[in-house]
Amino acid sequence: MMNEKELMKELKEINLLQQTLGILDWDIQTGMPEKASEDRSEVNSYLYSLYFSKKIGPKIKEAIQYFSEHPNELSETGKIVFEKVKEDYELEYKVPEELMTALTAATSTAQVQWQQSRETKNFADFQEALTKNIELTKQLIPYWKKDEATDYDVLLNQYEPGMSVEILDRVFQQVKEGIMEIRKTLAEKGREPDTSFLSRKMTKAQQKRFVTGVIEQLGYDFSRGRLDDTIHPFMIGINHNDARITTRWNEHDFKMAVFGVIHEAGHGMYEQDIDEKFAYTPIYQGTSMGIHESQSLFNEIIIGSNRSFWEKQYPFFQQCAEGTFDDISFTDFYRSLKQTQASLIRIEADSLTYPLHIIIRYEIEKMIFNEGVDVAQLPTIWNQKYEQYLGVRPSNDLEGILQDVHWSGASFGYFPSYALGYMYAAQLLHALEKELSIDEVLASDDYRPIKEWMKEKIHQYGASRKPTQLIQDATGEVLNPQYLIDYMKKIYFSVYQVAEFSSEKEGK
Ligand code: ZN
């Protein structure tokens, strides 16, 4: 016999272990003494094995059997939670343990090889480990496969349920052409902004005062969160009262931390707003990587590129900078933030060229899993695509195919989430603007209407609704990349003062 209370008790115990692992992970990345890493990995692997053995353990197995036959004994919330538990369980229990162990071993070897190949700047030193990661992932696909059309679809669905090659081929083609056309117009008719003052010194304390003030106004709750320093910034949701964000600082590039913190706060606000009734269950998390990224990018790009937002914030920014920017007019300052330039490195890319970096990775991953491309050819393909789409060519593999950590961790299918998040964010903006004027809200002292809208449409549901349904319900239609292209035109044609376009598109 099994009842809902018993299932919830087991899920809570699993969640408590997960919370502990989360805090340990946060500690590793923010403050743990360097020498403690071996001791810590002992604690971690002990707790992780407890966590994992419970997650696919006999209690959960019993609950799945029982409630599959007696679904009506579950409450409304219980049903939602149960569906997710069942889904996660089926993904995990099917995979043979030896295969998972082999993948764990392969990815840790690959991490080391990837680091070494970065030093030699030579893909050949990473090729063997990458080939192994690909091979093992290909062996895993049949265990994960449900009704997906291709192998790469299976990988996409790990991060974005409901996403497919068929959809992405179409939307990415549209986005690619749209961006290349915008870039062409800017090159022919645009006026480059002056960015010479962006590297002026702004101390960490000055930047911190500004950006913590901004994210509090945006709705990040510091009584249920905190901001710490790290090397690779992230947000980690521990529980309803604890969603932490991190950043790194550069005193001669305030944009890095200012936009970085606004980005992570978007992830944090999502986690802080999930309905409390889902606490201690696997529903208490973002529903997909793409939706999570839509929230951080809505903050960072949609709000962070808004002229009214900066017009309102600039006096506060100048005050925090204590005189450093007093000679810079608002318009010059605002324009400098939106300079665009083709670059080789994804994480340094601006908000116009960024999706092209993702599309290149998507096309290559698809070639690996659906077209059986020769791994040795990948650097050549990579460089050709950069030349073709962005007009720049890496001079070595470190500037090219070796720049991202994802493939060394076998995270194939992850990259598209970044671009999906951006497209969702632009589509959400379009829907939101039917109900309220974002310019007016951002010019005011009260940003709550935006956060409340997002909470109602996205945040509160946690993982109880799939991305496709959330976007459909919030915006009234399926993913439509045209909103992103229109949005980019509006921002960049105005910043680059392409007059004929900026007025023509105003009413759209
Ligand atoms: Zn993010």
Short mmCIF file of C-alpha atoms and ligand atoms in Angstrom, two decimals:
data_model
loop_
_atom_site.label_atom_id
_atom_site.label_comp_id
_atom_site.label_asym_id
_atom_site.label_seq_id
_atom_site.Cartn_x
_atom_site.Cartn_y
_atom_site.Cartn_z
CA MET A 1 0.00 0.00 0.00
CA MET A 2 1.09 3.48 -0.81
CA ASN A 3 -0.44 6.90 -0.29
CA GLU A 4 0.31 10.45 -1.40
CA LYS A 5 1.68 11.42 1.99
CA GLU A 6 4.26 8.66 1.80
CA LEU A 7 5.28 9.63 -1.74
CA MET A 8 5.66 13.28 -0.67
CA LYS A 9 7.74 12.27 2.34
CA GLU A 10 10.14 10.31 0.13
CA LEU A 11 10.33 13.21 -2.36
CA LYS A 12 11.06 15.59 0.48
CA GLU A 13 13.96 13.44 1.70
CA ILE A 14 15.35 13.33 -1.85
CA ASN A 15 14.93 17.10 -2.07
CA LEU A 16 16.72 17.67 1.24
CA LEU A 17 19.73 15.76 -0.06
CA GLN A 18 19.55 17.77 -3.28
CA GLN A 19 19.50 21.03 -1.32
CA THR A 20 22.58 19.94 0.61
CA LEU A 21 24.39 19.08 -2.63
CA GLY A 22 23.36 22.46 -4.01
CA ILE A 23 24.82 24.40 -1.10
CA LEU A 24 28.03 22.36 -1.31
CA ASP A 25 28.27 23.10 -5.01
CA TRP A 26 27.71 26.81 -4.40
CA ASP A 27 30.42 26.71 -1.75
CA ILE A 28 32.89 25.00 -4.11
CA GLN A 29 32.39 27.75 -6.65
CA THR A 30 32.42 30.72 -4.30
CA GLY A 31 34.46 30.29 -1.13
CA MET A 32 35.90 26.82 -0.54
CA PRO A 33 39.63 26.82 0.29
CA GLU A 34 41.63 25.50 -2.63
CA LYS A 35 43.15 22.62 -0.68
CA ALA A 36 39.77 21.30 0.43
CA SER A 37 38.77 19.96 -2.97
CA GLU A 38 39.64 16.29 -2.37
CA ASP A 39 37.93 16.23 1.00
CA ARG A 40 34.92 17.86 -0.54
CA SER A 41 34.66 15.41 -3.40
CA GLU A 42 34.46 12.62 -0.81
CA VAL A 43 31.48 14.30 0.85
CA ASN A 44 29.93 14.99 -2.52
CA SER A 45 30.15 11.49 -3.91
CA TYR A 46 28.84 10.01 -0.65
CA LEU A 47 25.82 12.31 -0.59
CA TYR A 48 25.25 11.97 -4.32
CA SER A 49 25.08 8.19 -4.12
CA LEU A 50 22.52 8.48 -1.28
CA TYR A 51 20.52 10.93 -3.35
CA PHE A 52 20.64 8.91 -6.55
CA SER A 53 19.85 5.57 -4.92
CA LYS A 54 16.76 7.14 -3.35
CA LYS A 55 15.74 8.79 -6.59
CA ILE A 56 15.56 5.50 -8.45
CA GLY A 57 15.02 3.46 -5.28
CA PRO A 58 12.34 0.94 -4.22
CA LYS A 59 9.99 3.54 -2.64
CA ILE A 60 9.77 5.53 -5.85
CA LYS A 61 9.43 2.39 -7.92
CA GLU A 62 6.57 1.22 -5.68
CA ALA A 63 4.87 4.61 -5.92
CA ILE A 64 5.08 4.60 -9.70
CA GLN A 65 3.51 1.15 -9.93
CA TYR A 66 0.81 1.97 -7.42
CA PHE A 67 -0.26 5.39 -8.69
CA SER A 68 -0.14 4.36 -12.33
CA GLU A 69 -2.99 2.02 -11.37
CA HIS A 70 -4.67 4.36 -8.86
CA PRO A 71 -4.23 7.90 -10.26
CA ASN A 72 -7.47 9.07 -8.65
CA GLU A 73 -6.05 8.66 -5.18
CA LEU A 74 -3.80 11.65 -5.87
CA SER A 75 -4.73 15.29 -5.25
CA GLU A 76 -4.46 17.82 -8.11
CA THR A 77 -0.95 18.84 -7.05
CA GLY A 78 -0.10 15.20 -6.36
CA LYS A 79 -0.97 14.28 -9.94
CA ILE A 80 1.25 17.00 -11.39
CA VAL A 81 4.16 15.96 -9.17
CA PHE A 82 3.64 12.28 -9.89
CA GLU A 83 3.78 12.78 -13.67
CA LYS A 84 7.15 14.50 -13.35
CA VAL A 85 8.53 11.86 -10.96
CA LYS A 86 7.48 9.14 -13.38
CA GLU A 87 9.00 10.94 -16.35
CA ASP A 88 12.36 11.46 -14.60
CA TYR A 89 12.40 7.90 -13.32
CA GLU A 90 11.78 6.42 -16.75
CA LEU A 91 14.65 8.42 -18.22
CA GLU A 92 17.04 7.26 -15.54
CA TYR A 93 16.19 3.69 -14.67
CA LYS A 94 16.34 2.43 -18.25
CA VAL A 95 19.99 3.33 -18.73
CA PRO A 96 22.37 0.49 -17.75
CA GLU A 97 24.57 1.46 -14.84
CA GLU A 98 27.78 0.45 -16.70
CA LEU A 99 26.99 2.87 -19.47
CA MET A 100 26.43 5.75 -17.05
CA THR A 101 29.66 4.89 -15.24
CA ALA A 102 31.52 4.77 -18.56
CA LEU A 103 30.15 8.20 -19.50
CA THR A 104 31.13 9.70 -16.14
CA ALA A 105 34.67 8.37 -16.60
CA ALA A 106 34.81 9.57 -20.22
CA THR A 107 33.67 13.08 -19.38
CA SER A 108 36.22 13.48 -16.60
CA THR A 109 38.99 12.36 -18.98
CA ALA A 110 37.59 14.71 -21.60
CA GLN A 111 37.65 17.67 -19.19
CA VAL A 112 41.36 17.10 -18.64
CA GLN A 113 42.10 16.63 -22.35
CA TRP A 114 40.06 19.69 -23.20
CA GLN A 115 42.07 21.80 -20.75
CA GLN A 116 45.33 20.44 -22.19
CA SER A 117 44.25 21.05 -25.79
CA ARG A 118 43.40 24.63 -24.84
CA GLU A 119 47.01 25.09 -23.84
CA THR A 120 48.34 23.70 -27.13
CA LYS A 121 45.45 25.42 -28.99
CA ASN A 122 45.19 22.25 -31.00
CA PHE A 123 41.95 20.33 -31.53
CA ALA A 124 43.90 17.14 -32.33
CA ASP A 125 44.72 16.86 -28.61
CA PHE A 126 41.01 16.78 -27.74
CA GLN A 127 39.77 14.71 -30.65
CA GLU A 128 40.11 11.27 -29.03
CA ALA A 129 38.21 12.26 -25.88
CA LEU A 130 35.51 14.05 -27.85
CA THR A 131 35.07 11.00 -30.08
CA LYS A 132 34.58 8.86 -26.97
CA ASN A 133 31.97 11.27 -25.55
CA ILE A 134 30.10 11.19 -28.86
CA GLU A 135 30.24 7.39 -29.06
CA LEU A 136 28.86 6.91 -25.55
CA THR A 137 26.15 9.51 -26.10
CA LYS A 138 25.12 7.66 -29.26
CA GLN A 139 24.83 4.48 -27.16
CA LEU A 140 22.60 6.31 -24.67
CA ILE A 141 20.17 7.71 -27.23
CA PRO A 142 18.14 4.48 -27.71
CA TYR A 143 17.44 4.37 -23.94
CA TRP A 144 16.20 7.97 -23.93
CA LYS A 145 14.30 7.77 -27.18
CA LYS A 146 10.51 8.07 -27.07
CA ASP A 147 8.92 9.15 -30.34
CA GLU A 148 11.51 11.63 -31.59
CA ALA A 149 12.17 11.72 -35.32
CA THR A 150 15.99 11.77 -35.23
CA ASP A 151 18.81 11.01 -32.79
CA TYR A 152 19.63 14.67 -32.33
CA ASP A 153 15.98 15.35 -31.45
CA VAL A 154 16.44 13.04 -28.47
CA LEU A 155 19.34 15.16 -27.23
CA LEU A 156 17.44 18.41 -27.78
CA ASN A 157 14.56 17.07 -25.70
CA GLN A 158 16.81 16.49 -22.72
CA TYR A 159 17.03 20.26 -22.34
CA GLU A 160 13.95 21.50 -24.17
CA PRO A 161 10.99 19.11 -24.16
CA GLY A 162 8.99 19.35 -27.37
CA MET A 163 11.81 20.88 -29.41
CA SER A 164 12.82 19.25 -32.69
CA VAL A 165 15.24 19.52 -35.59
CA GLU A 166 12.27 20.22 -37.83
CA ILE A 167 11.31 23.32 -35.82
CA LEU A 168 14.85 24.53 -35.24
CA ASP A 169 15.91 24.18 -38.88
CA ARG A 170 13.08 26.48 -39.83
CA VAL A 171 13.38 29.11 -37.08
CA PHE A 172 17.18 29.22 -37.18
CA GLN A 173 17.16 29.73 -40.94
CA GLN A 174 14.81 32.69 -40.47
CA VAL A 175 16.90 34.13 -37.62
CA LYS A 176 20.15 33.64 -39.52
CA GLU A 177 18.88 35.46 -42.59
CA GLY A 178 17.27 38.19 -40.47
CA ILE A 179 20.47 38.93 -38.55
CA MET A 180 22.69 38.85 -41.62
CA GLU A 181 20.38 41.33 -43.30
CA ILE A 182 20.37 43.65 -40.26
CA ARG A 183 24.18 43.49 -40.13
CA LYS A 184 24.36 44.42 -43.78
CA THR A 185 22.10 47.44 -43.26
CA LEU A 186 24.09 48.60 -40.23
CA ALA A 187 27.35 48.29 -42.16
CA GLU A 188 25.98 50.30 -45.07
CA LYS A 189 23.88 52.94 -43.34
CA GLY A 190 24.59 52.83 -39.62
CA ARG A 191 26.53 55.22 -37.42
CA GLU A 192 28.93 53.44 -35.04
CA PRO A 193 28.50 54.47 -31.40
CA ASP A 194 31.45 55.87 -29.45
CA THR A 195 32.58 53.27 -26.92
CA SER A 196 35.86 54.87 -25.86
CA PHE A 197 34.63 55.68 -22.33
CA LEU A 198 33.33 52.20 -21.52
CA SER A 199 36.70 51.12 -20.14
CA ARG A 200 36.86 53.93 -17.59
CA LYS A 201 37.54 52.64 -14.12
CA MET A 202 34.54 51.88 -11.96
CA THR A 203 35.42 50.11 -8.72
CA LYS A 204 33.81 46.88 -7.66
CA ALA A 205 32.10 48.70 -4.78
CA GLN A 206 30.67 51.33 -7.15
CA GLN A 207 29.43 48.71 -9.62
CA LYS A 208 27.98 46.62 -6.82
CA ARG A 209 26.04 49.52 -5.38
CA PHE A 210 24.51 50.24 -8.78
CA VAL A 211 23.64 46.72 -9.84
CA THR A 212 22.26 45.52 -6.51
CA GLY A 213 20.03 48.61 -6.51
CA VAL A 214 18.83 47.78 -10.01
CA ILE A 215 18.03 44.12 -9.44
CA GLU A 216 16.16 44.94 -6.22
CA GLN A 217 13.98 47.30 -8.24
CA LEU A 218 13.50 44.60 -10.87
CA GLY A 219 12.22 42.31 -8.15
CA TYR A 220 15.08 40.07 -7.06
CA ASP A 221 14.45 39.44 -3.35
CA PHE A 222 17.68 39.74 -1.35
CA SER A 223 15.99 38.45 1.79
CA ARG A 224 15.70 35.13 -0.09
CA GLY A 225 18.91 35.35 -2.07
CA ARG A 226 22.46 36.67 -2.09
CA LEU A 227 25.19 37.78 -4.46
CA ASP A 228 28.72 36.35 -4.32
CA ASP A 229 31.89 36.44 -6.38
CA THR A 230 32.91 33.53 -8.60
CA ILE A 231 34.90 32.69 -11.74
CA HIS A 232 32.10 31.29 -13.93
CA PRO A 233 28.87 33.11 -12.95
CA PHE A 234 25.71 31.09 -12.26
CA MET A 235 22.44 31.07 -10.30
CA ILE A 236 21.56 28.23 -8.00
CA GLY A 237 18.07 27.64 -6.63
CA ILE A 238 18.34 25.83 -3.31
CA ASN A 239 14.74 26.20 -2.08
CA HIS A 240 11.83 28.65 -1.96
CA ASN A 241 13.71 31.00 0.34
CA ASP A 242 17.16 30.62 -1.16
CA ALA A 243 18.00 31.40 -4.81
CA ARG A 244 21.60 32.61 -4.98
CA ILE A 245 23.36 34.48 -7.74
CA THR A 246 27.05 35.03 -8.47
CA THR A 247 29.21 37.26 -10.65
CA ARG A 248 32.73 38.31 -11.55
CA TRP A 249 33.92 41.90 -11.70
CA ASN A 250 36.17 43.85 -14.02
CA GLU A 251 36.94 47.40 -12.90
CA HIS A 252 37.65 48.48 -16.49
CA ASP A 253 34.57 46.85 -18.00
CA PHE A 254 31.53 47.58 -15.85
CA LYS A 255 29.27 46.01 -18.50
CA MET A 256 30.44 42.54 -17.57
CA ALA A 257 29.13 42.53 -14.00
CA VAL A 258 26.25 44.94 -14.53
CA PHE A 259 24.65 42.87 -17.29
CA GLY A 260 25.88 39.60 -15.77
CA VAL A 261 24.15 40.27 -12.45
CA ILE A 262 20.95 41.48 -14.16
CA HIS A 263 21.03 38.21 -16.14
CA GLU A 264 21.50 35.94 -13.12
CA ALA A 265 18.84 37.88 -11.19
CA GLY A 266 16.38 36.90 -13.96
CA HIS A 267 17.12 33.23 -13.27
CA GLY A 268 16.82 33.92 -9.53
CA MET A 269 13.47 35.73 -9.81
CA TYR A 270 12.07 32.75 -11.71
CA GLU A 271 13.03 30.37 -8.90
CA GLN A 272 11.85 32.76 -6.16
CA ASP A 273 8.40 33.03 -7.75
CA ILE A 274 7.48 29.35 -8.20
CA ASP A 275 4.29 28.45 -6.37
CA GLU A 276 5.15 27.28 -2.86
CA LYS A 277 2.75 24.35 -3.11
CA PHE A 278 5.42 22.63 -5.22
CA ALA A 279 8.16 22.97 -2.57
CA TYR A 280 10.25 19.82 -1.91
CA THR A 281 9.16 18.27 -5.22
CA PRO A 282 10.82 18.07 -8.66
CA ILE A 283 8.25 20.60 -9.91
CA TYR A 284 10.03 23.29 -7.89
CA GLN A 285 12.47 24.23 -10.67
CA GLY A 286 12.48 25.88 -14.09
CA THR A 287 10.67 23.84 -16.72
CA SER A 288 13.50 23.84 -19.28
CA MET A 289 16.84 25.42 -20.07
CA GLY A 290 15.23 27.54 -22.80
CA ILE A 291 12.51 28.95 -20.55
CA HIS A 292 15.02 29.60 -17.78
CA GLU A 293 17.20 31.47 -20.24
CA SER A 294 14.18 33.42 -21.49
CA GLN A 295 13.86 34.88 -18.01
CA SER A 296 17.52 35.83 -17.61
CA LEU A 297 17.64 37.26 -21.13
CA PHE A 298 14.42 39.17 -20.64
CA ASN A 299 16.17 40.93 -17.77
CA GLU A 300 19.57 41.29 -19.41
CA ILE A 301 18.65 42.09 -23.00
CA ILE A 302 15.02 43.19 -23.19
CA ILE A 303 15.09 45.37 -20.07
CA GLY A 304 18.84 46.00 -20.25
CA SER A 305 18.58 47.43 -23.81
CA ASN A 306 15.54 49.56 -23.12
CA ARG A 307 16.10 53.26 -23.58
CA SER A 308 13.55 54.31 -20.95
CA PHE A 309 15.14 51.94 -18.46
CA TRP A 310 18.56 53.55 -18.93
CA GLU A 311 17.17 57.05 -19.04
CA LYS A 312 15.72 56.41 -15.60
CA GLN A 313 18.81 54.60 -14.25
CA TYR A 314 21.58 56.75 -15.74
CA PRO A 315 21.55 59.45 -13.01
CA PHE A 316 21.82 56.68 -10.39
CA PHE A 317 24.62 55.05 -12.41
CA GLN A 318 26.49 58.38 -12.62
CA GLN A 319 26.03 58.87 -8.90
CA CYS A 320 27.40 55.38 -8.13
CA ALA A 321 30.37 56.04 -10.45
CA GLU A 322 31.15 59.17 -8.40
CA GLY A 323 31.91 61.56 -11.25
CA THR A 324 33.59 59.20 -13.75
CA PHE A 325 30.80 59.50 -16.33
CA ASP A 326 29.59 63.03 -15.59
CA ASP A 327 30.86 64.33 -18.96
CA ILE A 328 29.05 61.64 -20.97
CA SER A 329 25.59 62.53 -22.24
CA PHE A 330 22.78 60.06 -21.76
CA THR A 331 22.40 59.39 -25.49
CA ASP A 332 26.10 58.71 -25.96
CA PHE A 333 26.08 56.43 -22.95
CA TYR A 334 23.01 54.51 -24.08
CA ARG A 335 24.30 54.04 -27.64
CA SER A 336 27.65 52.75 -26.39
CA LEU A 337 25.91 49.87 -24.62
CA LYS A 338 24.52 48.50 -27.87
CA GLN A 339 27.56 48.46 -30.11
CA THR A 340 27.67 45.36 -32.28
CA GLN A 341 30.68 43.71 -33.83
CA ALA A 342 31.37 40.22 -35.21
CA SER A 343 33.59 38.28 -32.84
CA LEU A 344 35.03 34.81 -32.44
CA ILE A 345 34.10 34.10 -28.83
CA ARG A 346 30.50 33.22 -27.97
CA ILE A 347 30.47 34.48 -24.39
CA GLU A 348 31.83 37.86 -25.47
CA ALA A 349 29.34 38.25 -28.33
CA ASP A 350 26.82 41.12 -28.40
CA SER A 351 23.06 40.69 -28.51
CA LEU A 352 22.82 40.93 -32.30
CA THR A 353 25.48 38.43 -33.33
CA TYR A 354 24.99 36.02 -30.41
CA PRO A 355 22.39 33.76 -32.08
CA LEU A 356 24.77 33.16 -35.02
CA HIS A 357 27.28 31.60 -32.60
CA ILE A 358 24.54 29.26 -31.39
CA ILE A 359 23.30 28.39 -34.86
CA ILE A 360 26.84 27.34 -35.87
CA ARG A 361 27.03 24.98 -32.88
CA TYR A 362 23.56 23.63 -33.60
CA GLU A 363 24.41 22.86 -37.20
CA ILE A 364 27.61 21.08 -36.16
CA GLU A 365 25.95 19.01 -33.43
CA LYS A 366 23.30 17.97 -35.92
CA MET A 367 26.04 16.87 -38.34
CA ILE A 368 27.64 14.82 -35.55
CA PHE A 369 24.52 12.96 -34.47
CA ASN A 370 22.39 12.83 -37.60
CA GLU A 371 24.88 12.89 -40.42
CA GLY A 372 27.87 10.97 -39.04
CA VAL A 373 30.40 13.66 -39.85
CA ASP A 374 34.10 12.81 -39.39
CA VAL A 375 35.17 14.32 -36.05
CA ALA A 376 38.60 15.24 -37.49
CA GLN A 377 36.82 17.58 -39.93
CA LEU A 378 35.05 19.61 -37.22
CA PRO A 379 37.61 22.43 -36.82
CA THR A 380 37.57 23.07 -40.57
CA ILE A 381 33.77 23.10 -40.64
CA TRP A 382 33.71 25.39 -37.60
CA ASN A 383 36.08 27.91 -39.17
CA GLN A 384 34.23 27.89 -42.48
CA LYS A 385 30.92 28.61 -40.79
CA TYR A 386 32.40 31.52 -38.80
CA GLU A 387 33.73 32.99 -41.99
CA GLN A 388 30.46 32.50 -43.81
CA TYR A 389 28.03 33.77 -41.14
CA LEU A 390 30.12 36.29 -39.23
CA GLY A 391 32.93 37.17 -41.60
CA VAL A 392 35.64 36.30 -39.08
CA ARG A 393 37.98 33.33 -39.01
CA PRO A 394 39.69 31.83 -35.94
CA SER A 395 43.49 31.86 -36.17
CA ASN A 396 43.72 28.82 -33.87
CA ASP A 397 41.42 26.23 -32.28
CA LEU A 398 41.32 28.00 -28.92
CA GLU A 399 39.58 30.91 -30.61
CA GLY A 400 37.46 28.37 -32.45
CA ILE A 401 36.16 24.95 -31.62
CA LEU A 402 37.94 24.61 -28.25
CA GLN A 403 36.30 27.65 -26.62
CA ASP A 404 33.26 26.00 -24.97
CA VAL A 405 33.18 23.58 -22.05
CA HIS A 406 29.93 21.85 -23.15
CA TRP A 407 31.24 19.04 -25.36
CA SER A 408 33.85 17.94 -22.85
CA GLY A 409 30.95 17.31 -20.45
CA ALA A 410 28.97 15.53 -23.22
CA SER A 411 26.27 18.23 -22.99
CA PHE A 412 25.18 17.81 -26.60
CA GLY A 413 21.88 19.49 -27.44
CA TYR A 414 22.30 22.20 -24.81
CA PHE A 415 23.44 25.11 -27.02
CA PRO A 416 20.10 25.78 -28.75
CA SER A 417 18.58 26.68 -25.33
CA TYR A 418 20.45 29.98 -25.37
CA ALA A 419 18.93 31.06 -28.68
CA LEU A 420 15.52 29.65 -27.78
CA GLY A 421 15.54 31.69 -24.59
CA TYR A 422 16.23 34.81 -26.60
CA MET A 423 13.41 34.09 -29.07
CA TYR A 424 11.00 33.33 -26.22
CA ALA A 425 12.01 36.57 -24.46
CA ALA A 426 11.24 38.68 -27.56
CA GLN A 427 7.93 36.87 -28.04
CA LEU A 428 7.01 37.39 -24.37
CA LEU A 429 7.81 41.08 -24.72
CA HIS A 430 5.43 41.33 -27.66
CA ALA A 431 2.66 39.68 -25.63
CA LEU A 432 3.35 41.77 -22.52
CA GLU A 433 3.18 44.98 -24.51
CA LYS A 434 -0.41 44.22 -25.49
CA GLU A 435 -1.28 44.61 -21.80
CA LEU A 436 1.11 47.27 -20.56
CA SER A 437 3.68 49.69 -21.89
CA ILE A 438 7.11 48.44 -20.89
CA ASP A 439 8.59 51.88 -21.65
CA GLU A 440 6.19 53.54 -19.21
CA VAL A 441 6.79 50.98 -16.48
CA LEU A 442 10.57 51.22 -16.87
CA ALA A 443 10.41 55.02 -16.75
CA SER A 444 8.51 54.84 -13.45
CA ASP A 445 9.58 54.08 -9.88
CA ASP A 446 7.66 50.85 -9.77
CA TYR A 447 8.77 47.89 -11.92
CA ARG A 448 6.41 45.44 -10.26
CA PRO A 449 3.87 45.17 -13.12
CA ILE A 450 6.51 43.48 -15.32
CA LYS A 451 7.54 40.97 -12.70
CA GLU A 452 3.92 40.27 -11.77
CA TRP A 453 3.11 39.57 -15.44
CA MET A 454 6.04 37.16 -15.70
CA LYS A 455 5.09 35.48 -12.44
CA GLU A 456 1.54 34.96 -13.61
CA LYS A 457 2.46 33.69 -17.08
CA ILE A 458 5.68 31.74 -16.43
CA HIS A 459 7.26 31.68 -12.98
CA GLN A 460 4.49 30.31 -10.77
CA TYR A 461 4.19 27.07 -12.73
CA GLY A 462 7.73 25.81 -12.15
CA ALA A 463 8.12 22.56 -14.09
CA SER A 464 4.40 21.75 -14.03
CA ARG A 465 3.93 22.96 -17.60
CA LYS A 466 6.04 22.22 -20.65
CA PRO A 467 7.75 25.05 -22.60
CA THR A 468 5.47 24.74 -25.63
CA GLN A 469 2.35 25.09 -23.49
CA LEU A 470 3.75 27.98 -21.44
CA ILE A 471 4.65 29.96 -24.56
CA GLN A 472 1.35 29.17 -26.24
CA ASP A 473 -0.65 30.24 -23.17
CA ALA A 474 1.41 33.35 -22.45
CA THR A 475 1.62 34.66 -26.01
CA GLY A 476 -1.27 33.02 -27.85
CA GLU A 477 0.94 31.27 -30.38
CA VAL A 478 3.78 28.80 -30.83
CA LEU A 479 7.41 29.85 -31.07
CA ASN A 480 7.69 32.58 -33.70
CA PRO A 481 11.20 33.91 -34.42
CA GLN A 482 9.92 36.97 -36.27
CA TYR A 483 9.46 38.79 -32.94
CA LEU A 484 13.17 38.52 -32.26
CA ILE A 485 14.10 39.82 -35.70
CA ASP A 486 11.66 42.74 -35.42
CA TYR A 487 12.95 43.49 -31.94
CA MET A 488 16.60 43.48 -33.08
CA LYS A 489 15.77 45.80 -35.96
CA LYS A 490 14.02 48.22 -33.65
CA ILE A 491 16.90 48.38 -31.16
CA TYR A 492 19.86 48.36 -33.54
CA PHE A 493 18.42 50.62 -36.24
CA SER A 494 17.61 53.17 -33.57
CA VAL A 495 21.02 52.95 -31.85
CA TYR A 496 22.81 53.00 -35.22
CA GLN A 497 20.53 55.83 -36.34
CA VAL A 498 19.35 54.11 -39.50
CA ALA A 499 16.63 56.74 -39.86
CA GLU A 500 14.37 55.34 -42.57
CA PHE A 501 13.96 52.08 -40.66
CA SER A 502 13.66 53.28 -37.09
CA SER A 503 10.59 55.41 -37.81
CA GLU A 504 9.02 52.96 -40.24
CA LYS A 505 9.10 50.11 -37.72
CA GLU A 506 7.89 52.15 -34.78
CA GLY A 507 4.27 51.12 -34.98
CA LYS A 508 4.93 47.41 -35.44
ZN ZN B 1 21.68 32.15 -18.08
#
